[in-house]
DNA sequence: GAAATTAATACATACGTATGAATTATGTGT
DNA sequence: ACACATAATTCATACGTATGTATTAATTTC
């Protein structure tokens, strides 16, 4: 017996209460729109609890995000690798890759509705202190998807693929936000249909042949990193 | 002579200073991330100036956004109508419509770089008090584009077109944010090339034929309006 | 009884807005 | 063209409340 943490009467820990409340409120109002007191009240815990369990508001925010983001990314990679294994030597169809990329987002949106907003927010415009955590968690992921896509789209320039992948991400993120406004959008088959449509939309864009007059059009548009003032 | 407002020595009014500072800071940090004191200092004016000229922080935010959003939307409609006039009776090519829809955003991004972030922010996740102003300003616009697209995409279901248009908007918005991180992205020809690519990407998605098993897939997913808590 | 957790309160700072005096620009009568 | 009265604008400051975190005591759990 090494269990060193005391147990509550219910198993719904103070820590978890806080994470859930933070997920909901931060997703709805953003980092700057939620105060510690509002959080504590929503979670039904004491004001000091957040500082005690997480150290600071920033740390709570980071953990709230990463808690689900990690497992979601893991599932993405798992799906891709599994698909690649099944496909053997030949490259995957583009729409299959896109499906692996996007499906876990939809799934996590169904299981944890309030996380979807937080996710969209943080992928769209993360607060500065989240930049590194996101990069670290996301970079290996997108690299693997990028090379998979390159294998399925021979001859496509690196820059162009990056650009188009970004476009696709945008489609996903905006839908995630708008989804909140659709009343019975939590229906599973509706979700599946929208997912199919989205995969189709993005795949069409990825596979289309570029318009002319686009030779050598950009000197490395995506720098390794940046500094936001 | 009815001129009732006094003139400053310089023509860079306190009002304009405030609007410019607000554009920059609100775009960078969001509504809740910027205080009136920070704003006043950035603008180089007194703290009371904002309340005097705009009445409240909300009002300043709204005006900061609408100032450019209005003219941008007007230009969009102007481009579309002009193209339709030139085309006469036959429907426009989809990529032409998309171009009219998107080009003014790029142009305004070139002319007013810091507005692009604010625009993306507000179209992605506007603060509650902006909802109505956006709807009022945007609704006639998208309706006109929607019917134009329907004319060029005969047989496409209303819902599907809405969905795909949303996807396209997402591509645009995410790019607007990421653009800030691209060092010499303010170059005009680079911009033109990316615009071309984006128009192409969105048009490809809009024109693609849907995957099967999508018959009667959704009972009106986009309600007239909603209420965000 | 020792460690972990909860609770209550305090601190300095920042928030948006209101107030009223000081200052500047303006329209008008001469 | 000049002065004057009035409106428009700037400025400094104050108010009540909210912010994130630190502190310290009470309580619970092992």
PDB file of C-alpha atoms (C1' of nucleotides) in Angstrom, chain B residues 3 5-7 34-37 47 56-57, chain C residues 14-19 24-28:
ATOM      1  CA  UNK B   3     -19.175  72.606 -37.341  1.00  0.00           C
ATOM      2  CA  UNK B   5     -16.383  69.769 -32.869  1.00  0.00           C
ATOM      3  CA  UNK B   6     -13.053  71.354 -32.030  1.00  0.00           C
ATOM      4  CA  UNK B   7      -9.962  70.414 -33.963  1.00  0.00           C
ATOM      5  CA  UNK B  34      -6.686  44.364 -22.396  1.00  0.00           C
ATOM      6  CA  UNK B  35      -7.518  46.951 -19.769  1.00  0.00           C
ATOM      7  CA  UNK B  36      -8.422  50.572 -20.284  1.00  0.00           C
ATOM      8  CA  UNK B  37      -5.179  51.751 -18.766  1.00  0.00           C
ATOM      9  CA  UNK B  47      -7.494  57.239 -19.212  1.00  0.00           C
ATOM     10  CA  UNK B  56     -17.706  52.232 -22.444  1.00  0.00           C
ATOM     11  CA  UNK B  57     -15.159  49.570 -23.168  1.00  0.00           C
TER      12      UNK B  57
ATOM     13  C1'  DA C  14      -5.824  46.052 -11.587  1.00  0.00           C
ATOM     14  C1'  DC C  15     -10.313  46.571 -13.252  1.00  0.00           C
ATOM     15  C1'  DG C  16     -14.201  49.785 -15.555  1.00  0.00           C
ATOM     16  C1'  DT C  17     -16.340  53.835 -14.757  1.00  0.00           C
ATOM     17  C1'  DA C  18     -17.680  58.427 -12.526  1.00  0.00           C
ATOM     18  C1'  DT C  19     -16.572  62.938 -11.140  1.00  0.00           C
ATOM     19  C1'  DT C  24      -8.586  74.091 -25.377  1.00  0.00           C
ATOM     20  C1'  DA C  25     -11.211  74.994 -29.497  1.00  0.00           C
ATOM     21  C1'  DT C  26     -15.208  77.269 -31.645  1.00  0.00           C
ATOM     22  C1'  DG C  27     -19.207  80.356 -33.137  1.00  0.00           C
ATOM     23  C1'  DT C  28     -20.678  84.870 -32.830  1.00  0.00           C
TER      24       DT C  28
END
